PDB file of C-alpha atoms in Angstrom:
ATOM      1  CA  UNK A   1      95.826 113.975  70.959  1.00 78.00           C
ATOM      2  CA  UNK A   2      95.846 113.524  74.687  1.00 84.00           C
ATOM      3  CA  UNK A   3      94.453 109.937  74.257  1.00 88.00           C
ATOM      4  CA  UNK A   4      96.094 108.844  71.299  1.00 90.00           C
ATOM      5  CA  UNK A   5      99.292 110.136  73.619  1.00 91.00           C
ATOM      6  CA  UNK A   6      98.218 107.972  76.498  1.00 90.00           C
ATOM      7  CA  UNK A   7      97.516 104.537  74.038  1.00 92.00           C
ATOM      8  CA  UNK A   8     101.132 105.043  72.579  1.00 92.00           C
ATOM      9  CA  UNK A   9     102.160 105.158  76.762  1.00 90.00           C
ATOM     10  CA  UNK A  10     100.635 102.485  77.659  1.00 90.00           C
ATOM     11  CA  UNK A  11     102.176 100.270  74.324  1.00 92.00           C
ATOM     12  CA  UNK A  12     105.868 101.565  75.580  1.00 90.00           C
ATOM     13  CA  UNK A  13     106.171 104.122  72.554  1.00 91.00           C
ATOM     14  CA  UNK A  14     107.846 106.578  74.790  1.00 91.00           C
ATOM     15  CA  UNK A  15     109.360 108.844  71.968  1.00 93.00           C
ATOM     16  CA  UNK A  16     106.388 109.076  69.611  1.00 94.00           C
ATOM     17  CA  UNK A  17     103.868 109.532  72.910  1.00 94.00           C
ATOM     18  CA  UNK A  18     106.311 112.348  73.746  1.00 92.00           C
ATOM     19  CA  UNK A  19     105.999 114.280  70.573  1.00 93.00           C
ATOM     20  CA  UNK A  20     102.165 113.493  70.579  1.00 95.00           C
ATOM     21  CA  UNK A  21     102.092 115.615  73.843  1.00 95.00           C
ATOM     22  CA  UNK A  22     104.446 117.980  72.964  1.00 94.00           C
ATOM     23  CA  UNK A  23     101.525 118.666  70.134  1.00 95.00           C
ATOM     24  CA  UNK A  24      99.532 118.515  72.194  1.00 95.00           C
ATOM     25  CA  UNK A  25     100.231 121.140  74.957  1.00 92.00           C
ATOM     26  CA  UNK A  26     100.690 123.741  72.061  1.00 92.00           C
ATOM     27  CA  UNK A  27      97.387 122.970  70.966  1.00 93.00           C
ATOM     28  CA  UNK A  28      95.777 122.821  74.903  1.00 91.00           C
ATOM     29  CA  UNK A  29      98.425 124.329  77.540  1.00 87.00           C
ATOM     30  CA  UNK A  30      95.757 124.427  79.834  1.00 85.00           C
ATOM     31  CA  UNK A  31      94.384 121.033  79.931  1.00 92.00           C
ATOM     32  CA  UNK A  32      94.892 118.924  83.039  1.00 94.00           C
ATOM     33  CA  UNK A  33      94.615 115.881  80.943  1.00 94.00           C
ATOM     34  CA  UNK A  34      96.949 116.840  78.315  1.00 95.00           C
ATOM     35  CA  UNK A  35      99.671 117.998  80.898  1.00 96.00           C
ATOM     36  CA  UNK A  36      98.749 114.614  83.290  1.00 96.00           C
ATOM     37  CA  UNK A  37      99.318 112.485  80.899  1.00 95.00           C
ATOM     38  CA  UNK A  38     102.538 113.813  79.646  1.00 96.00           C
ATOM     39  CA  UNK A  39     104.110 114.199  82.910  1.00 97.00           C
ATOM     40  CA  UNK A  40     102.876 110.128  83.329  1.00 95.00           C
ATOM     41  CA  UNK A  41     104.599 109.455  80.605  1.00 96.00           C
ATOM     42  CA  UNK A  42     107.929 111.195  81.144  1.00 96.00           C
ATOM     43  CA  UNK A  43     107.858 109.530  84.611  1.00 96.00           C
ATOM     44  CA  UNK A  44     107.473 106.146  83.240  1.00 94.00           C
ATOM     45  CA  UNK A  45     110.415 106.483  80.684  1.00 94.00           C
ATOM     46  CA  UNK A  46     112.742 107.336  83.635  1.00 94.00           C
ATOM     47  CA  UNK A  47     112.640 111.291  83.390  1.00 96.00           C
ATOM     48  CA  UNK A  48     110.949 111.904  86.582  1.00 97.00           C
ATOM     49  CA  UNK A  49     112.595 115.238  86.831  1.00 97.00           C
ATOM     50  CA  UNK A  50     111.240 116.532  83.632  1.00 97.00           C
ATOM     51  CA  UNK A  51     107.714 115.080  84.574  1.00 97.00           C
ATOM     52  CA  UNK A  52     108.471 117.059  88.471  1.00 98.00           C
ATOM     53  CA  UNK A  53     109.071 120.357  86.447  1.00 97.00           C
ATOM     54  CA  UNK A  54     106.203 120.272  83.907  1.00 97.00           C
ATOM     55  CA  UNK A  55     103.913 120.082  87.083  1.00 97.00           C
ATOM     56  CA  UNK A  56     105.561 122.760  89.019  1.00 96.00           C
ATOM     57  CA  UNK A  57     105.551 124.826  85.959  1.00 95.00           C
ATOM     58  CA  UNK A  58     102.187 124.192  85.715  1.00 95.00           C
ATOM     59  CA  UNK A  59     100.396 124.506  88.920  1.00 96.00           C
ATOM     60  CA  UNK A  60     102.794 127.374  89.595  1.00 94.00           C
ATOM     61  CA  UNK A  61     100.536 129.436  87.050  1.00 91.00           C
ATOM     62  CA  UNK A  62      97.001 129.246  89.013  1.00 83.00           C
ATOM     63  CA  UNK A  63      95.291 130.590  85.779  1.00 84.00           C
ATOM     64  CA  UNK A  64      96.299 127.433  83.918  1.00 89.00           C
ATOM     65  CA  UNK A  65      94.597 124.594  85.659  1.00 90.00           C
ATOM     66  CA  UNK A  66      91.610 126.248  87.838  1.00 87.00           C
ATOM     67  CA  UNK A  67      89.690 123.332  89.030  1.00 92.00           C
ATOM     68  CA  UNK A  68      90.245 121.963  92.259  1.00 93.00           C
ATOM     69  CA  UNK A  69      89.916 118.234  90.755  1.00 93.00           C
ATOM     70  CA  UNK A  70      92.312 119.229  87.952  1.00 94.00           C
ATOM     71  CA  UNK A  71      94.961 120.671  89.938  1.00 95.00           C
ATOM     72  CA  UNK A  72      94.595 117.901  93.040  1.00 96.00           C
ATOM     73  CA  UNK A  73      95.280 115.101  90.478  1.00 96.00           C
ATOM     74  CA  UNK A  74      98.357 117.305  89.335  1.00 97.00           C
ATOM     75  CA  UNK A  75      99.352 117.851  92.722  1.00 97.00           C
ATOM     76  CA  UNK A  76      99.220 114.180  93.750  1.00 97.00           C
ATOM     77  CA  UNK A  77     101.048 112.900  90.725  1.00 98.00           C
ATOM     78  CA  UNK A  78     103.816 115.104  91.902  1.00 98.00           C
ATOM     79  CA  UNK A  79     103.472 114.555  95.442  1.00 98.00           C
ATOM     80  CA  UNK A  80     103.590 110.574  94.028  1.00 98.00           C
ATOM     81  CA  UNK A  81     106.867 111.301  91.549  1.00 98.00           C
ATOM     82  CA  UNK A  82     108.898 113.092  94.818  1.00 98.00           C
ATOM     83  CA  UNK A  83     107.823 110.484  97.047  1.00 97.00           C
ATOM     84  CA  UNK A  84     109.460 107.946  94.423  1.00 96.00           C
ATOM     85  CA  UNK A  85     112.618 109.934  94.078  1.00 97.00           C
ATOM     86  CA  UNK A  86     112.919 110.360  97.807  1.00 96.00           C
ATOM     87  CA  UNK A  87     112.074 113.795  98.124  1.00 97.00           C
ATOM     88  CA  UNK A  88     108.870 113.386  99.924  1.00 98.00           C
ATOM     89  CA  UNK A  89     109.573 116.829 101.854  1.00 98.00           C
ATOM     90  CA  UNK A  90     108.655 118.248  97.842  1.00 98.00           C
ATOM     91  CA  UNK A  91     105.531 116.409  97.598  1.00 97.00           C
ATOM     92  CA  UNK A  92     104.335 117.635 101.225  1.00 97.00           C
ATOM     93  CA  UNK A  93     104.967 121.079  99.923  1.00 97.00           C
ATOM     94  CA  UNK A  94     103.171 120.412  97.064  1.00 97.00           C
ATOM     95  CA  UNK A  95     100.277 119.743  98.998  1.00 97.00           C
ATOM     96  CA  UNK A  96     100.137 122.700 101.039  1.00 96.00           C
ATOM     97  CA  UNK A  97     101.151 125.083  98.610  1.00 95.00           C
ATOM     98  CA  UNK A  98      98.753 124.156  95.440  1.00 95.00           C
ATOM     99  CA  UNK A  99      95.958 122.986  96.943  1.00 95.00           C
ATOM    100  CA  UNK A 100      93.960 125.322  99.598  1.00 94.00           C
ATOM    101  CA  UNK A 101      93.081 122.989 102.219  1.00 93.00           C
ATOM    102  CA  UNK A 102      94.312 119.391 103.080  1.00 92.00           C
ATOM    103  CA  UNK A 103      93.705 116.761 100.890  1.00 95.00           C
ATOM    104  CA  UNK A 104      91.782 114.740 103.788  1.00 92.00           C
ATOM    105  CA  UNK A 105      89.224 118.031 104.541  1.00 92.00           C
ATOM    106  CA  UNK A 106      89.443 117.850 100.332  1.00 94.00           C
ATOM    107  CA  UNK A 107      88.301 114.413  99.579  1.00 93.00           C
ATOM    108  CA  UNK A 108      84.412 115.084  98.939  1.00 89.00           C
ATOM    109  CA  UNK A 109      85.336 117.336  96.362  1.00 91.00           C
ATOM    110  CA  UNK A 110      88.485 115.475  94.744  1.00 91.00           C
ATOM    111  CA  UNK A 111      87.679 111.684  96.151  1.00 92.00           C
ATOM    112  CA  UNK A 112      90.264 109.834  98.022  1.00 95.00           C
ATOM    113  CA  UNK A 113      93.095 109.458  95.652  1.00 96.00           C
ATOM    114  CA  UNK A 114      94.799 112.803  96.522  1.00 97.00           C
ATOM    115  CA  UNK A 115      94.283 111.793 100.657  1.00 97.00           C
ATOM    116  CA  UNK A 116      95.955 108.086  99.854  1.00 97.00           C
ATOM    117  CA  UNK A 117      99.166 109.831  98.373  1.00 98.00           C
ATOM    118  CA  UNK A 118      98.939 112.651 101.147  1.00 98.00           C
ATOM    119  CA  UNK A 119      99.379 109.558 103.846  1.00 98.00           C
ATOM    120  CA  UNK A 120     101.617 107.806 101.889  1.00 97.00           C
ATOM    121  CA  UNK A 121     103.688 110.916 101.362  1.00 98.00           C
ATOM    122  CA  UNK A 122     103.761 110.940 105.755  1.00 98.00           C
ATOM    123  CA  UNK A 123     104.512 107.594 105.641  1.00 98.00           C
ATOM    124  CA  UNK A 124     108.109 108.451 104.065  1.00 97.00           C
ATOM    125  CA  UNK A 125     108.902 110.904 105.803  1.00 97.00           C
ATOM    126  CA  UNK A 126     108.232 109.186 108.953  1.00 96.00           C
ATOM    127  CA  UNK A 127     104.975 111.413 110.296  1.00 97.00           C
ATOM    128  CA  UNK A 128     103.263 107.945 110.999  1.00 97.00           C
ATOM    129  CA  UNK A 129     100.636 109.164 113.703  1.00 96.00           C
ATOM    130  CA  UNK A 130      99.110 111.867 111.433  1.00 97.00           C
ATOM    131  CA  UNK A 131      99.262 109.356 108.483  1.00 97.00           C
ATOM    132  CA  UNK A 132      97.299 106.819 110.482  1.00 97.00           C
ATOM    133  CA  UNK A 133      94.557 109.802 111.491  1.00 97.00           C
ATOM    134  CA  UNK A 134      94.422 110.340 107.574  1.00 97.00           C
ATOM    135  CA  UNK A 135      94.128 106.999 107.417  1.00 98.00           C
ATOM    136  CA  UNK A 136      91.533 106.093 109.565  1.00 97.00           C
ATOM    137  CA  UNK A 137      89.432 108.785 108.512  1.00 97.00           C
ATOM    138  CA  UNK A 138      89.472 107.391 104.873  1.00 97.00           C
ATOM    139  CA  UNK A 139      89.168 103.991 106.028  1.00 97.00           C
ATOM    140  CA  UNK A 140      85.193 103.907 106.835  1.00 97.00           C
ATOM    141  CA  UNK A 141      84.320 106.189 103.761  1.00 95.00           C
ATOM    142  CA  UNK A 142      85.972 104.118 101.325  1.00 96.00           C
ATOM    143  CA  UNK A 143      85.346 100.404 102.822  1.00 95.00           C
ATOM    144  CA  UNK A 144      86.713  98.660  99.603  1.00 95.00           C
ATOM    145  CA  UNK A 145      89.940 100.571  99.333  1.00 96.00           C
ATOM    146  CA  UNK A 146      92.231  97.973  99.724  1.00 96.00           C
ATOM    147  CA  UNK A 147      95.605 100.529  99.943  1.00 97.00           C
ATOM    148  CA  UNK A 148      94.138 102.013 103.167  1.00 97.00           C
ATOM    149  CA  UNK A 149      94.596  98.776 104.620  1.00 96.00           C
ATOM    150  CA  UNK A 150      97.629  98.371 103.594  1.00 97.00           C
ATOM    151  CA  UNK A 151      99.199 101.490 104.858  1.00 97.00           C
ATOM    152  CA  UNK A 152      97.599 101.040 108.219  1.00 97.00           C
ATOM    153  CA  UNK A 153      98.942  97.375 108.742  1.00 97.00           C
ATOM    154  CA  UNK A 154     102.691  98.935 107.289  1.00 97.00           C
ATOM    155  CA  UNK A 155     102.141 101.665 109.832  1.00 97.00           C
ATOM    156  CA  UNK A 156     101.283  99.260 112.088  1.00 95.00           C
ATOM    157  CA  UNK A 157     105.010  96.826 111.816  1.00 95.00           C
ATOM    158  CA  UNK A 158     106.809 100.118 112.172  1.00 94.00           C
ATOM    159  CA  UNK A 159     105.452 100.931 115.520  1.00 84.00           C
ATOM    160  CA  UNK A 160     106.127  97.435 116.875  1.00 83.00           C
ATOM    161  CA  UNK A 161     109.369  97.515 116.091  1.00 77.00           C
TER     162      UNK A 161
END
């Protein structure tokens, strides 16, 4: 159901994809995939508040989603949605309350998605120096990452203003 949920997404069939995870999360309420996609999908049709509650409610239960990959993708979706909705100080906490070490120290387990959103996240609320340390840290690991290089030159025109 998750996938079929996900196609109907991506085709803009926000009502039937809805119901198709509603399903679905009675079926599986503790699959990262089911509740990932859902919240995805809420956040595309505009109800990023529902999709920043279904996470909370989620990772708030730590016997729901117990992989570290699971819950870091969780994590950085909502770190991502409260970035969006300018409440970056949410995702931050987000970070340091769901997952038990940095993203950054994180990234051989999870990769370097949850890091990128972690910087990003700094990046709004101004922390630029430790953003560029997360930064340049990634940045030689993960050559080919074109968003690193972006943030760093963005981080870059602040400071010479």
């Amino acid at each position: 159901l998750a996938c079929y949920g996900e196609v109907l997404t991506e085709t803009g069939r926000f009502e039937e994809a809805q119901r198709t995870f509603e399903r679905a999360l009675v079926i599986a309420p503790g699959s990262a995939k089911v509740v990932l996609g859902y919240a995805r999908l809420l956040a595309r049709a505009d109800k990023e508040a529902e999709a920043a509650q279904l996470l909370e409610t989620t990772l708030a239960d730590k016997n729901r989603i117990d992989r570290l990959d699971e819950r870091a993708l969780l994590v950085t979706l909502l770190a991502e949605i409260r970035r969006r909705t300018r409440s970056p100080e949410l995702g931050l906490r987000a970070f340091n309350s769901h997952l038990p070490d940095s993203p950054l120290v994180l990234r051989e387990k999870i990769g370097c998605l949850p890091a990128l959103e972690y910087a990003d996240t700094l990046i709004a609320l101004r922390q630029y120096t430790e953003a560029k340390e997360v930064l340049q840290t990634l940045q030689p690991e993960y050559p080919e990452e074109p968003a690193i290089g972006r943030l760093l030159q963005f981080i870059e025109q602040v400071a010479s203003l």
